[in-house]
Amino acid sequence: MSDAFKKLTLESHQLKWKNELPFSLDANDIFFQDEALNEIEHVFIKPNKIKHRSSVEKNLIIGEIGFGFGLNFLSTCQTWIQNSNEGLLTYFSVDHKIASHDEIKKLFKKFNELTDLEITFFDCFEPIHQGINKFFFPQWNVELIIYVGDVLDAISDLDNNFKADAWYLDGFDPKLNNVMWSDPVLDFIQMHSYKNTTISTFTAAGFVRRGLTQRGFEVERKKGFKFKRHHITGRYSKLSKEKNPKKIAIIGSGIAGCSTAYHLAKNGHIVDIFEIESEISSGASGNPLAALYPRFNLNNEPINLLNFLSFYYADRFYKSLDCDGYFVTGIGFKASDERTESWVKKLKALNRKDLFSFSDNQNKSGLKDFKGVIFNHGGYLDPKKINQSLICNENIKIHLCHEFKNFEIGSSDITLRFDDSNQCTYDYLVLAHGSGLINFSSDLSLSKGQLVATKISDSIKMPINSSGYILPAKDGLNWIGASYDNQFENLDVDKDKLKKMIAFQEDQYEVKKKLHQYKSRAQIRTVSKDKLPIAGKYKQNEKIFMLGGLGSRGFCYGPILGDHVASIINESASPLEKNIAQSLLPKNFK
Ligand SMILES: Cc1cc2nc3c(=O)[nH]c(=O)nc-3n(C[C@H](O)[C@H](O)[C@H](O)COP(=O)(O)OP(=O)(O)OC[C@H]3O[C@@H](n4cnc5c(N)ncnc54)[C@H](O)[C@@H]3O)c2cc1C
Ligand SMILES: C[S@@+](CC[C@H](N)C(=O)[O-])C[C@H]1O[C@@H](n2cnc3c(N)ncnc32)[C@H](O)[C@@H]1O
């Protein structure tokens, strides 16, 4: 597990271009033959029956070793788009070097066939960092997960949960680049295959064929493309995978519950959400507006890695939703103290112009003389709108005014009990009911937080952080957040605290003090002792999960952690690296 600084540093290919095709100087090998798209069709798409599977599978998972320029990915998407029946394609790949947008654009000039896909591809395929990146292509019903890093690091960092329907092995000539075909890689592919998983590759190298056969693949040698005599295809013959939809109960309709429901329903499962109140998102996720907090230190503590991964994940995820509840403005951090100044310096040293801006010549933040860092991604959101759009799926039913009390584990199902002594049974249960989780975990505690809205300035164009945050005006008011109170008796608004929050922002923006009209909201955060959220199996039970303790970053953490929990049930690839996932496991139970 590398640190966040390293994760933001990318390696690039050393390329030479011949006949408008790239040649790798690092590997001393070609990426593609001249008729690359026909070769991809011959070597990967046809043998894996992608056309047929696109039309019959509701949920197709393809794995690839060697993402390169994404040509296999886009050819597969094209087949999927033309043939699929409203299912979800999850494409998983790994590569230590990803071609830049300019390099990919240069290659695409040769292939008019892909023109229709280009705009969507480039819009959604950013930003990139090392480790796991998840990109969403909602127009195509496709999700792309790329592990950026050496294939051997990928194997140790990735979870062992997912099983692919088809594998493309595309890691340069095995004689020149042995590592991509080494035993750990073949073991990894075996572990992520089930009965009927198919496999194909451009090579017919004997040691690859033998390696796959030894691991339970029935391998065939077929005619190769053009100048290549042979290539190999295969089918795994062990372990079957259950693909039946599961019936899942989720407690709580905040960002944790709604994100989990979204990812489960997209994978074809049937989800019932139970909410104690008469409206969804009545807890902390019901705040009028919320900001994304990208603040992470550039070290390898799990919390900083999670903050950084979840921020970029959340930004791509919210953008992919068909909902006008996410405002992509970027986020400013004023360098108002020494600690922030030194952090800003470190971010500058990364030299990632695509991620950060340090001078604000165009007045992007809306503030004159802004000093600090602007994250080019992220922004703020309308939590209820986002949550509503997440659960807008025919596979999700919401049950309001249901107070969940407890559950009982049977031999094959879980029985839930509610306050009105109603009960019902499910295959899986996800406990995601915010403050209610303190009845299940002794690691959690509660903290009261307050927001206040008043008119400070119309010129604020993005969330600006400096000892709390202030958001762009909505209906003429700027929401200011947030106070912290670990000792509290009720959720009554503490007016003195609110006045201090307003006074701080008035000083910052040189607003003349006046008697204000203001609005406010107090709610409860659920916080864990180590400040890390909780996500994973409850008491190591395979069918019960907990997701909570999202503290003051719920809108950063919720989407990636909902996806992580859903991926365990879906047997699909988790967006979290193994070590991070490990550090989030619920531990001390009540
Ligand atoms: C003042 C304040 C400002 C904040 N600002 C930000 C911000 O700008 N950005 C950010 O990312 N985060 C922010 N947060 C944090 C964020 O709001 C939370 O982390 C997040 O909303 C928690 O989501 P959740 O789904 O875990 O819990 P909740 O949103 O609390 O959802 C839990 C749901 O479960 C329901 N429930 C509870 N018990 C039961 C039961 N027994 N049966 C059935 N249902 C039940 C509740 O009614 C609720 O709807 C802020 C928090 C506060 C308090
Ligand atoms: C033939 S190219 C893949 C082409 C790609 N499938 C496409 O459609 O554009 C092989 C890829 O393997 C990657 N690769 C080589 N050695 C690697 C390693 N040790 N770890 C991860 N990726 C590696 C290279 O960076 C290169 O992009």
PDB file of N, CA, C and O in Angstrom, residues 451-489:
ATOM      1  N   LEU A 451     -25.628  23.711  11.433  1.00  0.00           N
ATOM      2  CA  LEU A 451     -25.386  24.502  10.223  1.00  0.00           C
ATOM      3  C   LEU A 451     -26.179  25.789  10.360  1.00  0.00           C
ATOM      4  O   LEU A 451     -27.238  25.790  10.992  1.00  0.00           O
ATOM      5  N   VAL A 452     -25.694  26.848   9.732  1.00  0.00           N
ATOM      6  CA  VAL A 452     -26.484  28.070   9.736  1.00  0.00           C
ATOM      7  C   VAL A 452     -26.422  28.692   8.337  1.00  0.00           C
ATOM      8  O   VAL A 452     -25.401  28.580   7.657  1.00  0.00           O
ATOM      9  N   ALA A 453     -27.518  29.307   7.907  1.00  0.00           N
ATOM     10  CA  ALA A 453     -27.533  29.956   6.592  1.00  0.00           C
ATOM     11  C   ALA A 453     -27.885  31.422   6.761  1.00  0.00           C
ATOM     12  O   ALA A 453     -28.846  31.759   7.458  1.00  0.00           O
ATOM     13  N   THR A 454     -27.099  32.281   6.154  1.00  0.00           N
ATOM     14  CA  THR A 454     -27.400  33.710   6.160  1.00  0.00           C
ATOM     15  C   THR A 454     -26.768  34.315   4.909  1.00  0.00           C
ATOM     16  O   THR A 454     -26.038  33.620   4.200  1.00  0.00           O
ATOM     17  N   LYS A 455     -27.042  35.574   4.644  1.00  0.00           N
ATOM     18  CA  LYS A 455     -26.435  36.152   3.438  1.00  0.00           C
ATOM     19  C   LYS A 455     -25.048  36.681   3.785  1.00  0.00           C
ATOM     20  O   LYS A 455     -24.903  37.573   4.609  1.00  0.00           O
ATOM     21  N   ILE A 456     -24.042  36.105   3.162  1.00  0.00           N
ATOM     22  CA  ILE A 456     -22.676  36.607   3.353  1.00  0.00           C
ATOM     23  C   ILE A 456     -22.197  37.250   2.050  1.00  0.00           C
ATOM     24  O   ILE A 456     -21.847  38.416   2.015  1.00  0.00           O
ATOM     25  N   SER A 457     -22.243  36.465   0.943  1.00  0.00           N
ATOM     26  CA  SER A 457     -21.761  37.044  -0.315  1.00  0.00           C
ATOM     27  C   SER A 457     -22.277  36.238  -1.505  1.00  0.00           C
ATOM     28  O   SER A 457     -22.277  35.007  -1.471  1.00  0.00           O
ATOM     29  N   ASP A 458     -22.668  36.940  -2.555  1.00  0.00           N
ATOM     30  CA  ASP A 458     -23.088  36.258  -3.794  1.00  0.00           C
ATOM     31  C   ASP A 458     -21.888  35.857  -4.624  1.00  0.00           C
ATOM     32  O   ASP A 458     -22.021  35.135  -5.607  1.00  0.00           O
ATOM     33  N   SER A 459     -20.723  36.367  -4.260  1.00  0.00           N
ATOM     34  CA  SER A 459     -19.567  36.122  -5.137  1.00  0.00           C
ATOM     35  C   SER A 459     -18.895  34.764  -4.874  1.00  0.00           C
ATOM     36  O   SER A 459     -18.033  34.352  -5.624  1.00  0.00           O
ATOM     37  N   ILE A 460     -19.315  34.055  -3.818  1.00  0.00           N
ATOM     38  CA  ILE A 460     -18.677  32.760  -3.514  1.00  0.00           C
ATOM     39  C   ILE A 460     -19.139  31.730  -4.554  1.00  0.00           C
ATOM     40  O   ILE A 460     -20.335  31.478  -4.685  1.00  0.00           O
ATOM     41  N   LYS A 461     -18.168  31.145  -5.287  1.00  0.00           N
ATOM     42  CA  LYS A 461     -18.569  30.286  -6.403  1.00  0.00           C
ATOM     43  C   LYS A 461     -18.341  28.808  -6.134  1.00  0.00           C
ATOM     44  O   LYS A 461     -18.706  27.959  -6.937  1.00  0.00           O
ATOM     45  N   MET A 462     -17.677  28.498  -5.024  1.00  0.00           N
ATOM     46  CA  MET A 462     -17.430  27.098  -4.688  1.00  0.00           C
ATOM     47  C   MET A 462     -17.340  26.995  -3.163  1.00  0.00           C
ATOM     48  O   MET A 462     -17.164  28.017  -2.497  1.00  0.00           O
ATOM     49  N   PRO A 463     -17.452  25.785  -2.608  1.00  0.00           N
ATOM     50  CA  PRO A 463     -17.248  25.678  -1.164  1.00  0.00           C
ATOM     51  C   PRO A 463     -15.843  26.155  -0.818  1.00  0.00           C
ATOM     52  O   PRO A 463     -14.880  25.777  -1.488  1.00  0.00           O
ATOM     53  N   ILE A 464     -15.766  27.019   0.190  1.00  0.00           N
ATOM     54  CA  ILE A 464     -14.450  27.508   0.602  1.00  0.00           C
ATOM     55  C   ILE A 464     -14.233  27.071   2.053  1.00  0.00           C
ATOM     56  O   ILE A 464     -15.064  27.331   2.921  1.00  0.00           O
ATOM     57  N   ASN A 465     -13.131  26.367   2.255  1.00  0.00           N
ATOM     58  CA  ASN A 465     -12.804  25.864   3.594  1.00  0.00           C
ATOM     59  C   ASN A 465     -11.739  26.716   4.234  1.00  0.00           C
ATOM     60  O   ASN A 465     -10.725  27.009   3.602  1.00  0.00           O
ATOM     61  N   SER A 466     -12.005  27.107   5.457  1.00  0.00           N
ATOM     62  CA  SER A 466     -10.945  27.606   6.322  1.00  0.00           C
ATOM     63  C   SER A 466     -11.618  27.665   7.675  1.00  0.00           C
ATOM     64  O   SER A 466     -12.524  28.463   7.884  1.00  0.00           O
ATOM     65  N   SER A 467     -11.230  26.740   8.552  1.00  0.00           N
ATOM     66  CA  SER A 467     -11.886  26.597   9.839  1.00  0.00           C
ATOM     67  C   SER A 467     -13.410  26.565   9.657  1.00  0.00           C
ATOM     68  O   SER A 467     -14.109  27.532   9.930  1.00  0.00           O
ATOM     69  N   GLY A 468     -13.896  25.476   9.133  1.00  0.00           N
ATOM     70  CA  GLY A 468     -15.310  25.367   8.758  1.00  0.00           C
ATOM     71  C   GLY A 468     -15.446  25.703   7.271  1.00  0.00           C
ATOM     72  O   GLY A 468     -14.463  26.036   6.611  1.00  0.00           O
ATOM     73  N   TYR A 469     -16.670  25.590   6.776  1.00  0.00           N
ATOM     74  CA  TYR A 469     -16.844  25.864   5.341  1.00  0.00           C
ATOM     75  C   TYR A 469     -18.007  26.805   5.098  1.00  0.00           C
ATOM     76  O   TYR A 469     -18.887  26.960   5.943  1.00  0.00           O
ATOM     77  N   ILE A 470     -17.975  27.444   3.932  1.00  0.00           N
ATOM     78  CA  ILE A 470     -19.111  28.270   3.500  1.00  0.00           C
ATOM     79  C   ILE A 470     -19.427  27.879   2.055  1.00  0.00           C
ATOM     80  O   ILE A 470     -18.512  27.607   1.268  1.00  0.00           O
ATOM     81  N   LEU A 471     -20.715  27.825   1.726  1.00  0.00           N
ATOM     82  CA  LEU A 471     -21.120  27.353   0.398  1.00  0.00           C
ATOM     83  C   LEU A 471     -21.674  28.509  -0.444  1.00  0.00           C
ATOM     84  O   LEU A 471     -22.129  29.518   0.104  1.00  0.00           O
ATOM     85  N   PRO A 472     -21.643  28.345  -1.777  1.00  0.00           N
ATOM     86  CA  PRO A 472     -22.254  29.352  -2.650  1.00  0.00           C
ATOM     87  C   PRO A 472     -23.719  29.576  -2.260  1.00  0.00           C
ATOM     88  O   PRO A 472     -24.375  28.655  -1.755  1.00  0.00           O
ATOM     89  N   ALA A 473     -24.218  30.771  -2.518  1.00  0.00           N
ATOM     90  CA  ALA A 473     -25.578  31.111  -2.067  1.00  0.00           C
ATOM     91  C   ALA A 473     -26.627  30.242  -2.749  1.00  0.00           C
ATOM     92  O   ALA A 473     -26.549  29.964  -3.943  1.00  0.00           O
ATOM     93  N   LYS A 474     -27.600  29.784  -1.941  1.00  0.00           N
ATOM     94  CA  LYS A 474     -28.770  29.098  -2.489  1.00  0.00           C
ATOM     95  C   LYS A 474     -29.976  29.872  -1.962  1.00  0.00           C
ATOM     96  O   LYS A 474     -30.062  30.104  -0.744  1.00  0.00           O
ATOM     97  N   ASP A 475     -30.869  30.259  -2.843  1.00  0.00           N
ATOM     98  CA  ASP A 475     -32.004  31.117  -2.470  1.00  0.00           C
ATOM     99  C   ASP A 475     -31.531  32.335  -1.667  1.00  0.00           C
ATOM    100  O   ASP A 475     -32.137  32.724  -0.659  1.00  0.00           O
ATOM    101  N   GLY A 476     -30.389  32.876  -2.057  1.00  0.00           N
ATOM    102  CA  GLY A 476     -29.877  34.102  -1.438  1.00  0.00           C
ATOM    103  C   GLY A 476     -29.131  33.886  -0.128  1.00  0.00           C
ATOM    104  O   GLY A 476     -28.650  34.839   0.477  1.00  0.00           O
ATOM    105  N   LEU A 477     -29.042  32.643   0.354  1.00  0.00           N
ATOM    106  CA  LEU A 477     -28.374  32.394   1.637  1.00  0.00           C
ATOM    107  C   LEU A 477     -27.158  31.486   1.456  1.00  0.00           C
ATOM    108  O   LEU A 477     -27.206  30.525   0.685  1.00  0.00           O
ATOM    109  N   ASN A 478     -26.085  31.791   2.191  1.00  0.00           N
ATOM    110  CA  ASN A 478     -24.894  30.931   2.174  1.00  0.00           C
ATOM    111  C   ASN A 478     -24.952  30.016   3.397  1.00  0.00           C
ATOM    112  O   ASN A 478     -25.014  30.513   4.532  1.00  0.00           O
ATOM    113  N   TRP A 479     -24.936  28.709   3.166  1.00  0.00           N
ATOM    114  CA  TRP A 479     -24.899  27.776   4.313  1.00  0.00           C
ATOM    115  C   TRP A 479     -23.471  27.704   4.841  1.00  0.00           C
ATOM    116  O   TRP A 479     -22.506  27.603   4.073  1.00  0.00           O
ATOM    117  N   ILE A 480     -23.357  27.761   6.163  1.00  0.00           N
ATOM    118  CA  ILE A 480     -22.048  27.745   6.832  1.00  0.00           C
ATOM    119  C   ILE A 480     -22.011  26.527   7.751  1.00  0.00           C
ATOM    120  O   ILE A 480     -22.972  26.253   8.473  1.00  0.00           O
ATOM    121  N   GLY A 481     -20.904  25.777   7.691  1.00  0.00           N
ATOM    122  CA  GLY A 481     -20.823  24.581   8.535  1.00  0.00           C
ATOM    123  C   GLY A 481     -19.486  24.489   9.204  1.00  0.00           C
ATOM    124  O   GLY A 481     -18.539  25.109   8.782  1.00  0.00           O
ATOM    125  N   ALA A 482     -19.392  23.713  10.128  1.00  0.00           N
ATOM    126  CA  ALA A 482     -20.408  23.144  10.997  1.00  0.00           C
ATOM    127  C   ALA A 482     -19.803  23.091  12.394  1.00  0.00           C
ATOM    128  O   ALA A 482     -18.585  23.042  12.540  1.00  0.00           O
ATOM    129  N   SER A 483     -20.668  23.109  13.396  1.00  0.00           N
ATOM    130  CA  SER A 483     -20.148  23.044  14.778  1.00  0.00           C
ATOM    131  C   SER A 483     -20.029  21.582  15.203  1.00  0.00           C
ATOM    132  O   SER A 483     -20.627  20.697  14.586  1.00  0.00           O
ATOM    133  N   TYR A 484     -19.233  21.345  16.251  1.00  0.00           N
ATOM    134  CA  TYR A 484     -19.064  19.993  16.815  1.00  0.00           C
ATOM    135  C   TYR A 484     -19.359  20.046  18.293  1.00  0.00           C
ATOM    136  O   TYR A 484     -18.842  20.910  18.991  1.00  0.00           O
ATOM    137  N   ASP A 485     -20.153  19.142  18.769  1.00  0.00           N
ATOM    138  CA  ASP A 485     -20.497  19.109  20.183  1.00  0.00           C
ATOM    139  C   ASP A 485     -20.635  17.656  20.635  1.00  0.00           C
ATOM    140  O   ASP A 485     -21.612  16.999  20.274  1.00  0.00           O
ATOM    141  N   ASN A 486     -19.648  17.179  21.386  1.00  0.00           N
ATOM    142  CA  ASN A 486     -19.712  15.774  21.785  1.00  0.00           C
ATOM    143  C   ASN A 486     -20.593  15.541  23.008  1.00  0.00           C
ATOM    144  O   ASN A 486     -21.039  14.435  23.260  1.00  0.00           O
ATOM    145  N   GLN A 487     -20.791  16.607  23.804  1.00  0.00           N
ATOM    146  CA  GLN A 487     -21.682  16.499  24.966  1.00  0.00           C
ATOM    147  C   GLN A 487     -22.944  17.278  24.617  1.00  0.00           C
ATOM    148  O   GLN A 487     -22.883  18.488  24.485  1.00  0.00           O
ATOM    149  N   PHE A 488     -24.044  16.593  24.462  1.00  0.00           N
ATOM    150  CA  PHE A 488     -25.282  17.333  24.175  1.00  0.00           C
ATOM    151  C   PHE A 488     -26.481  16.555  24.721  1.00  0.00           C
ATOM    152  O   PHE A 488     -26.421  15.335  24.881  1.00  0.00           O
ATOM    153  N   GLU A 489     -27.519  17.297  25.008  1.00  0.00           N
ATOM    154  CA  GLU A 489     -28.699  16.641  25.580  1.00  0.00           C
ATOM    155  C   GLU A 489     -29.851  16.568  24.591  1.00  0.00           C
ATOM    156  O   GLU A 489     -30.713  15.722  24.668  1.00  0.00           O
TER     157      GLU A 489
END
